[in-house]
PDB file of C-alpha atoms in Angstrom:
ATOM      1  CA  UNK A1110      -8.023  92.749   1.297  1.00 72.00           C
ATOM      2  CA  UNK A1111      -7.667  89.963   3.785  1.00 79.00           C
ATOM      3  CA  UNK A1112      -7.870  92.304   6.889  1.00 94.00           C
ATOM      4  CA  UNK A1113      -6.216  90.756   9.866  1.00 97.00           C
ATOM      5  CA  UNK A1114      -5.008  87.253   9.725  1.00 97.00           C
ATOM      6  CA  UNK A1115      -3.490  84.976  12.282  1.00 98.00           C
ATOM      7  CA  UNK A1116      -1.400  81.627  11.933  1.00 98.00           C
ATOM      8  CA  UNK A1117      -1.752  79.011  13.155  1.00 97.00           C
ATOM      9  CA  UNK A1118      -5.523  78.526  13.836  1.00 97.00           C
ATOM     10  CA  UNK A1119      -4.985  75.837  16.440  1.00 97.00           C
ATOM     11  CA  UNK A1120      -1.941  74.437  18.230  1.00 97.00           C
ATOM     12  CA  UNK A1121      -1.254  71.912  21.131  1.00 97.00           C
ATOM     13  CA  UNK A1122       1.893  72.336  23.119  1.00 97.00           C
ATOM     14  CA  UNK A1123       3.494  70.479  25.899  1.00 97.00           C
ATOM     15  CA  UNK A1124       4.509  72.284  29.024  1.00 98.00           C
ATOM     16  CA  UNK A1125       7.858  73.977  28.537  1.00 97.00           C
ATOM     17  CA  UNK A1126       7.730  74.198  24.632  1.00 97.00           C
ATOM     18  CA  UNK A1127       7.963  77.431  22.831  1.00 96.00           C
ATOM     19  CA  UNK A1128       6.110  78.868  19.849  1.00 96.00           C
ATOM     20  CA  UNK A1129       5.408  82.025  17.965  1.00 98.00           C
ATOM     21  CA  UNK A1130       2.028  83.241  16.888  1.00 98.00           C
ATOM     22  CA  UNK A1131       1.908  85.398  13.847  1.00 98.00           C
ATOM     23  CA  UNK A1132      -0.461  88.276  13.064  1.00 98.00           C
ATOM     24  CA  UNK A1133      -0.526  90.014   9.755  1.00 98.00           C
ATOM     25  CA  UNK A1134      -2.729  93.031   8.556  1.00 97.00           C
ATOM     26  CA  UNK A1135      -2.891  94.546   5.123  1.00 95.00           C
ATOM     27  CA  UNK A1136      -4.706  97.759   6.214  1.00 93.00           C
ATOM     28  CA  UNK A1137      -1.550  99.797   6.797  1.00 93.00           C
ATOM     29  CA  UNK A1138      -2.564 100.163  10.419  1.00 93.00           C
ATOM     30  CA  UNK A1139      -0.373 101.871  12.946  1.00 92.00           C
ATOM     31  CA  UNK A1140      -1.434 100.043  16.082  1.00 94.00           C
ATOM     32  CA  UNK A1141      -1.584  96.408  16.774  1.00 96.00           C
ATOM     33  CA  UNK A1142      -2.594  94.294  19.831  1.00 97.00           C
ATOM     34  CA  UNK A1143      -2.520  90.883  21.215  1.00 98.00           C
ATOM     35  CA  UNK A1144      -5.482  89.798  23.578  1.00 98.00           C
ATOM     36  CA  UNK A1145      -6.266  86.525  25.148  1.00 98.00           C
ATOM     37  CA  UNK A1146      -9.914  85.415  25.734  1.00 97.00           C
ATOM     38  CA  UNK A1147     -10.765  83.057  28.636  1.00 95.00           C
ATOM     39  CA  UNK A1148     -14.143  82.002  29.674  1.00 88.00           C
ATOM     40  CA  UNK A1149     -15.910  84.523  31.755  1.00 84.00           C
ATOM     41  CA  UNK A1150     -12.932  86.858  31.496  1.00 86.00           C
ATOM     42  CA  UNK A1151     -13.605  88.939  28.404  1.00 90.00           C
ATOM     43  CA  UNK A1152     -10.641  90.059  26.324  1.00 95.00           C
ATOM     44  CA  UNK A1153      -7.553  90.962  28.155  1.00 95.00           C
ATOM     45  CA  UNK A1154      -4.704  92.969  26.662  1.00 95.00           C
ATOM     46  CA  UNK A1155      -1.294  91.161  26.587  1.00 97.00           C
ATOM     47  CA  UNK A1156       1.021  93.436  24.567  1.00 97.00           C
ATOM     48  CA  UNK A1157       0.456  96.143  22.037  1.00 95.00           C
ATOM     49  CA  UNK A1158       2.458  98.248  19.533  1.00 95.00           C
ATOM     50  CA  UNK A1159       1.943 101.904  18.396  1.00 92.00           C
ATOM     51  CA  UNK A1160       4.173 101.525  15.385  1.00 92.00           C
ATOM     52  CA  UNK A1161       6.863  99.561  13.700  1.00 94.00           C
ATOM     53  CA  UNK A1162       9.662  98.862  16.079  1.00 94.00           C
ATOM     54  CA  UNK A1163       7.746  99.607  19.168  1.00 94.00           C
ATOM     55  CA  UNK A1164       6.072  97.446  21.755  1.00 96.00           C
ATOM     56  CA  UNK A1165       4.613  97.888  25.103  1.00 94.00           C
ATOM     57  CA  UNK A1166       3.050  95.795  27.980  1.00 94.00           C
ATOM     58  CA  UNK A1167      -0.637  95.406  28.457  1.00 93.00           C
ATOM     59  CA  UNK A1168      -2.662  94.115  31.390  1.00 92.00           C
ATOM     60  CA  UNK A1169      -1.378  90.413  31.385  1.00 96.00           C
ATOM     61  CA  UNK A1170       2.130  90.457  29.789  1.00 97.00           C
ATOM     62  CA  UNK A1171       3.949  87.867  31.934  1.00 97.00           C
ATOM     63  CA  UNK A1172       5.160  84.726  30.080  1.00 96.00           C
ATOM     64  CA  UNK A1173       4.826  86.456  26.665  1.00 98.00           C
ATOM     65  CA  UNK A1174       7.248  88.456  24.383  1.00 97.00           C
ATOM     66  CA  UNK A1175       6.372  90.324  21.136  1.00 98.00           C
ATOM     67  CA  UNK A1176       8.113  91.928  18.251  1.00 98.00           C
ATOM     68  CA  UNK A1177       7.041  94.327  15.430  1.00 97.00           C
ATOM     69  CA  UNK A1178       9.928  94.419  13.042  1.00 95.00           C
ATOM     70  CA  UNK A1179       7.565  95.162  10.142  1.00 96.00           C
ATOM     71  CA  UNK A1180       4.528  97.357  10.204  1.00 96.00           C
ATOM     72  CA  UNK A1181       2.224  94.796   8.879  1.00 97.00           C
ATOM     73  CA  UNK A1182       3.384  91.940  11.296  1.00 98.00           C
ATOM     74  CA  UNK A1183       2.971  91.460  15.056  1.00 98.00           C
ATOM     75  CA  UNK A1184       4.570  88.278  16.597  1.00 98.00           C
ATOM     76  CA  UNK A1185       3.573  86.825  19.931  1.00 98.00           C
ATOM     77  CA  UNK A1186       6.113  84.431  21.532  1.00 98.00           C
ATOM     78  CA  UNK A1187       5.798  82.050  24.386  1.00 97.00           C
ATOM     79  CA  UNK A1188       9.264  80.927  25.430  1.00 92.00           C
ATOM     80  CA  UNK A1189       8.150  78.243  27.902  1.00 96.00           C
ATOM     81  CA  UNK A1190       4.487  77.337  27.598  1.00 96.00           C
ATOM     82  CA  UNK A1191       2.444  76.744  30.790  1.00 97.00           C
ATOM     83  CA  UNK A1192      -1.041  75.177  31.115  1.00 97.00           C
ATOM     84  CA  UNK A1193      -2.251  78.717  32.370  1.00 97.00           C
ATOM     85  CA  UNK A1194      -1.550  79.950  28.905  1.00 97.00           C
ATOM     86  CA  UNK A1195      -4.326  77.718  27.441  1.00 98.00           C
ATOM     87  CA  UNK A1196      -6.554  80.375  25.816  1.00 98.00           C
ATOM     88  CA  UNK A1197      -7.877  81.661  22.700  1.00 98.00           C
ATOM     89  CA  UNK A1198      -5.545  84.490  21.265  1.00 98.00           C
ATOM     90  CA  UNK A1199      -6.798  87.272  19.183  1.00 98.00           C
ATOM     91  CA  UNK A1200      -4.879  89.816  17.294  1.00 98.00           C
ATOM     92  CA  UNK A1201      -6.273  93.243  16.458  1.00 97.00           C
ATOM     93  CA  UNK A1202      -5.290  96.331  14.586  1.00 96.00           C
ATOM     94  CA  UNK A1203      -6.367  99.894  14.117  1.00 92.00           C
ATOM     95  CA  UNK A1204      -5.413 102.955  12.200  1.00 86.00           C
ATOM     96  CA  UNK A1205      -3.656 106.078  13.613  1.00 76.00           C
ATOM     97  CA  UNK A1206      -5.552 109.186  14.601  1.00 71.00           C
ATOM     98  CA  UNK A1207      -8.930 109.752  16.142  1.00 68.00           C
ATOM     99  CA  UNK A1208     -12.478 108.901  15.147  1.00 64.00           C
ATOM    100  CA  UNK A1209     -13.338 106.849  13.161  1.00 65.00           C
ATOM    101  CA  UNK A1210      -9.951 105.284  12.967  1.00 65.00           C
ATOM    102  CA  UNK A1211     -10.361 104.042  16.498  1.00 80.00           C
ATOM    103  CA  UNK A1212     -12.097 100.898  15.473  1.00 88.00           C
ATOM    104  CA  UNK A1213     -10.029  97.847  16.326  1.00 93.00           C
ATOM    105  CA  UNK A1214     -10.443  94.929  13.734  1.00 95.00           C
ATOM    106  CA  UNK A1215      -9.807  91.433  15.044  1.00 97.00           C
ATOM    107  CA  UNK A1216      -8.187  88.390  13.489  1.00 98.00           C
ATOM    108  CA  UNK A1217      -9.961  85.102  13.542  1.00 97.00           C
ATOM    109  CA  UNK A1218      -8.174  83.829  16.587  1.00 97.00           C
ATOM    110  CA  UNK A1219      -5.653  81.112  17.566  1.00 98.00           C
ATOM    111  CA  UNK A1220      -6.681  78.377  19.917  1.00 97.00           C
ATOM    112  CA  UNK A1221      -3.807  77.154  22.029  1.00 98.00           C
ATOM    113  CA  UNK A1222      -3.901  74.147  24.248  1.00 97.00           C
ATOM    114  CA  UNK A1223      -0.972  73.623  26.689  1.00 97.00           C
ATOM    115  CA  UNK A1224      -0.790  70.158  28.191  1.00 97.00           C
TER     116      UNK A1224
ATOM    117  CA  UNK B1031      -6.124 101.370  35.711  1.00 70.00           C
ATOM    118  CA  UNK B1032      -9.568 101.304  34.042  1.00 79.00           C
ATOM    119  CA  UNK B1033     -12.109  98.976  35.185  1.00 89.00           C
ATOM    120  CA  UNK B1034     -15.276  98.065  33.221  1.00 95.00           C
ATOM    121  CA  UNK B1035     -18.092  96.256  34.823  1.00 97.00           C
ATOM    122  CA  UNK B1036     -20.779  94.626  32.518  1.00 97.00           C
ATOM    123  CA  UNK B1037     -24.257  93.281  33.499  1.00 97.00           C
ATOM    124  CA  UNK B1038     -25.998  90.897  33.133  1.00 97.00           C
ATOM    125  CA  UNK B1039     -23.641  88.036  32.317  1.00 96.00           C
ATOM    126  CA  UNK B1040     -26.463  86.234  30.657  1.00 97.00           C
ATOM    127  CA  UNK B1041     -29.686  87.518  29.019  1.00 98.00           C
ATOM    128  CA  UNK B1042     -32.486  85.534  27.543  1.00 98.00           C
ATOM    129  CA  UNK B1043     -35.362  87.204  25.610  1.00 98.00           C
ATOM    130  CA  UNK B1044     -38.183  86.182  23.266  1.00 98.00           C
ATOM    131  CA  UNK B1045     -37.847  87.185  19.644  1.00 98.00           C
ATOM    132  CA  UNK B1046     -39.243  90.608  19.020  1.00 97.00           C
ATOM    133  CA  UNK B1047     -38.481  91.812  22.589  1.00 97.00           C
ATOM    134  CA  UNK B1048     -35.885  94.418  23.526  1.00 98.00           C
ATOM    135  CA  UNK B1049     -32.595  93.563  25.217  1.00 98.00           C
ATOM    136  CA  UNK B1050     -30.463  96.097  27.343  1.00 98.00           C
ATOM    137  CA  UNK B1051     -26.872  95.560  28.415  1.00 98.00           C
ATOM    138  CA  UNK B1052     -25.323  97.915  30.836  1.00 98.00           C
ATOM    139  CA  UNK B1053     -21.597  98.820  31.522  1.00 98.00           C
ATOM    140  CA  UNK B1054     -20.008 101.075  34.143  1.00 97.00           C
ATOM    141  CA  UNK B1055     -16.335 102.362  33.905  1.00 95.00           C
ATOM    142  CA  UNK B1056     -14.058 103.907  36.451  1.00 92.00           C
ATOM    143  CA  UNK B1057     -11.767 106.338  34.676  1.00 89.00           C
ATOM    144  CA  UNK B1058     -13.490 109.654  34.054  1.00 88.00           C
ATOM    145  CA  UNK B1059     -10.992 110.402  31.395  1.00 87.00           C
ATOM    146  CA  UNK B1060     -12.238 107.610  29.138  1.00 89.00           C
ATOM    147  CA  UNK B1061     -13.667 109.087  25.991  1.00 88.00           C
ATOM    148  CA  UNK B1062     -14.331 106.244  23.585  1.00 90.00           C
ATOM    149  CA  UNK B1063     -16.895 103.319  24.203  1.00 94.00           C
ATOM    150  CA  UNK B1064     -17.356 100.553  21.483  1.00 95.00           C
ATOM    151  CA  UNK B1065     -19.537  97.596  21.560  1.00 98.00           C
ATOM    152  CA  UNK B1066     -18.487  94.260  20.071  1.00 98.00           C
ATOM    153  CA  UNK B1067     -20.486  91.300  18.993  1.00 98.00           C
ATOM    154  CA  UNK B1068     -18.847  87.759  19.046  1.00 97.00           C
ATOM    155  CA  UNK B1069     -20.815  84.840  17.563  1.00 96.00           C
ATOM    156  CA  UNK B1070     -19.777  81.341  18.687  1.00 94.00           C
ATOM    157  CA  UNK B1071     -16.216  80.461  17.320  1.00 93.00           C
ATOM    158  CA  UNK B1072     -15.894  83.874  15.540  1.00 96.00           C
ATOM    159  CA  UNK B1073     -13.960  86.961  16.007  1.00 97.00           C
ATOM    160  CA  UNK B1074     -15.386  89.978  17.818  1.00 97.00           C
ATOM    161  CA  UNK B1075     -16.832  92.639  15.414  1.00 96.00           C
ATOM    162  CA  UNK B1076     -17.659  96.256  16.181  1.00 96.00           C
ATOM    163  CA  UNK B1077     -21.392  96.893  16.012  1.00 97.00           C
ATOM    164  CA  UNK B1078     -21.574 100.462  17.365  1.00 96.00           C
ATOM    165  CA  UNK B1079     -19.503 103.019  19.291  1.00 94.00           C
ATOM    166  CA  UNK B1080     -19.872 106.226  20.972  1.00 92.00           C
ATOM    167  CA  UNK B1081     -17.613 109.146  21.860  1.00 89.00           C
ATOM    168  CA  UNK B1082     -17.891 111.091  25.132  1.00 86.00           C
ATOM    169  CA  UNK B1083     -19.134 114.315  23.378  1.00 86.00           C
ATOM    170  CA  UNK B1084     -22.337 112.405  22.330  1.00 85.00           C
ATOM    171  CA  UNK B1085     -25.163 111.171  24.527  1.00 91.00           C
ATOM    172  CA  UNK B1086     -26.743 108.643  22.163  1.00 95.00           C
ATOM    173  CA  UNK B1087     -26.185 107.031  18.965  1.00 95.00           C
ATOM    174  CA  UNK B1088     -28.452 104.864  16.749  1.00 97.00           C
ATOM    175  CA  UNK B1089     -28.007 102.448  14.010  1.00 95.00           C
ATOM    176  CA  UNK B1090     -31.123 100.763  12.916  1.00 96.00           C
ATOM    177  CA  UNK B1091     -32.225  98.388  15.736  1.00 97.00           C
ATOM    178  CA  UNK B1092     -29.157  99.152  17.846  1.00 98.00           C
ATOM    179  CA  UNK B1093     -28.564 102.098  20.114  1.00 98.00           C
ATOM    180  CA  UNK B1094     -26.032 103.160  22.713  1.00 98.00           C
ATOM    181  CA  UNK B1095     -26.485 105.578  25.437  1.00 97.00           C
ATOM    182  CA  UNK B1096     -23.779 107.264  27.531  1.00 96.00           C
ATOM    183  CA  UNK B1097     -24.134 109.039  30.943  1.00 95.00           C
ATOM    184  CA  UNK B1098     -20.776 110.557  31.692  1.00 92.00           C
ATOM    185  CA  UNK B1099     -21.732 111.909  35.027  1.00 93.00           C
ATOM    186  CA  UNK B1100     -22.679 108.454  36.282  1.00 94.00           C
ATOM    187  CA  UNK B1101     -19.958 106.764  34.150  1.00 95.00           C
ATOM    188  CA  UNK B1102     -22.204 104.152  32.610  1.00 95.00           C
ATOM    189  CA  UNK B1103     -23.216 103.384  29.073  1.00 97.00           C
ATOM    190  CA  UNK B1104     -25.782 100.862  27.753  1.00 98.00           C
ATOM    191  CA  UNK B1105     -26.502  98.965  24.592  1.00 98.00           C
ATOM    192  CA  UNK B1106     -30.117  98.664  23.460  1.00 98.00           C
ATOM    193  CA  UNK B1107     -31.219  96.171  20.898  1.00 98.00           C
ATOM    194  CA  UNK B1108     -34.932  96.417  19.721  1.00 97.00           C
ATOM    195  CA  UNK B1109     -37.073  93.829  17.950  1.00 98.00           C
ATOM    196  CA  UNK B1110     -34.542  91.150  18.551  1.00 98.00           C
ATOM    197  CA  UNK B1111     -34.003  88.259  16.161  1.00 97.00           C
ATOM    198  CA  UNK B1112     -32.482  84.823  16.661  1.00 96.00           C
ATOM    199  CA  UNK B1113     -29.377  86.115  14.681  1.00 97.00           C
ATOM    200  CA  UNK B1114     -28.813  88.593  17.512  1.00 98.00           C
ATOM    201  CA  UNK B1115     -27.825  85.660  19.850  1.00 98.00           C
ATOM    202  CA  UNK B1116     -24.191  86.047  20.586  1.00 98.00           C
ATOM    203  CA  UNK B1117     -21.776  87.431  23.277  1.00 97.00           C
ATOM    204  CA  UNK B1118     -21.611  91.102  23.436  1.00 98.00           C
ATOM    205  CA  UNK B1119     -18.646  93.057  24.864  1.00 98.00           C
ATOM    206  CA  UNK B1120     -18.521  96.660  25.999  1.00 97.00           C
ATOM    207  CA  UNK B1121     -15.240  98.487  26.219  1.00 95.00           C
ATOM    208  CA  UNK B1122     -13.790 101.777  27.302  1.00 93.00           C
ATOM    209  CA  UNK B1123     -10.705 103.617  26.320  1.00 87.00           C
ATOM    210  CA  UNK B1124      -7.996 103.850  28.927  1.00 78.00           C
ATOM    211  CA  UNK B1125      -7.457 107.220  30.298  1.00 63.00           C
ATOM    212  CA  UNK B1126      -7.252 110.052  27.696  1.00 59.00           C
ATOM    213  CA  UNK B1127      -5.690 107.932  25.092  1.00 67.00           C
ATOM    214  CA  UNK B1128      -7.928 106.164  22.681  1.00 67.00           C
ATOM    215  CA  UNK B1129      -5.692 103.559  21.432  1.00 80.00           C
ATOM    216  CA  UNK B1130      -6.055 101.176  24.410  1.00 88.00           C
ATOM    217  CA  UNK B1131      -9.414  99.508  25.448  1.00 92.00           C
ATOM    218  CA  UNK B1132     -10.465  97.689  28.592  1.00 93.00           C
ATOM    219  CA  UNK B1133     -13.259  95.192  27.900  1.00 95.00           C
ATOM    220  CA  UNK B1134     -16.090  94.078  30.070  1.00 96.00           C
ATOM    221  CA  UNK B1135     -16.478  90.344  30.695  1.00 96.00           C
ATOM    222  CA  UNK B1136     -19.242  89.941  28.109  1.00 96.00           C
ATOM    223  CA  UNK B1137     -22.955  89.262  28.182  1.00 97.00           C
ATOM    224  CA  UNK B1138     -24.329  86.070  26.556  1.00 97.00           C
ATOM    225  CA  UNK B1139     -27.664  87.075  24.718  1.00 98.00           C
ATOM    226  CA  UNK B1140     -29.955  84.314  23.714  1.00 98.00           C
ATOM    227  CA  UNK B1141     -32.965  85.225  21.524  1.00 98.00           C
ATOM    228  CA  UNK B1142     -35.601  82.488  21.662  1.00 96.00           C
ATOM    229  CA  UNK B1143     -37.807  82.099  18.583  1.00 92.00           C
TER     230      UNK B1143
END
């Protein structure tokens, strides 16, 4: 049981390049999330999904797109990377229903540097 | 939307002392309040959580208290140890739903041996 995994671990992009971050979970969780973490800013929600085939915008969605074609995978895309998207990206997932399924489990993170 | 304020941003204590981190939230409909610990270079991990129908919860050296009237909740760590050094984040569920969280900006706790 690997939990939540993310690929890649680290990536350097040039401004204008595109890339996709992959999140995978093997806990059969309904909900999945993408956050970005910047120094002094905490964790901010980019997009989330409440089930296979659904996505919704979070707090800071601009410049990102997501897809959830399979229940276990949640992809985050950057179509045209900008230096402001330099950050650490965390994926998280949780089960459906109420307590104690509310716990969000985080992946190990992807460090992205945009030059 | 929900706003979560967390204080202090940094906290330094001596080993064996207690540490308290406080958070306030704005949405009275919030009903779930988790605390996460993040060690340097690692992922955030849940250490304790509380629901709005409970005023206090303890787990060994860690406790969380909730004051719904004042809309604030606190993390208490007793008998601190060097391995407690990390960044701690509070969070509150957004509105009546419990599947979205708003996080505080974090507290860097340093426990000096």
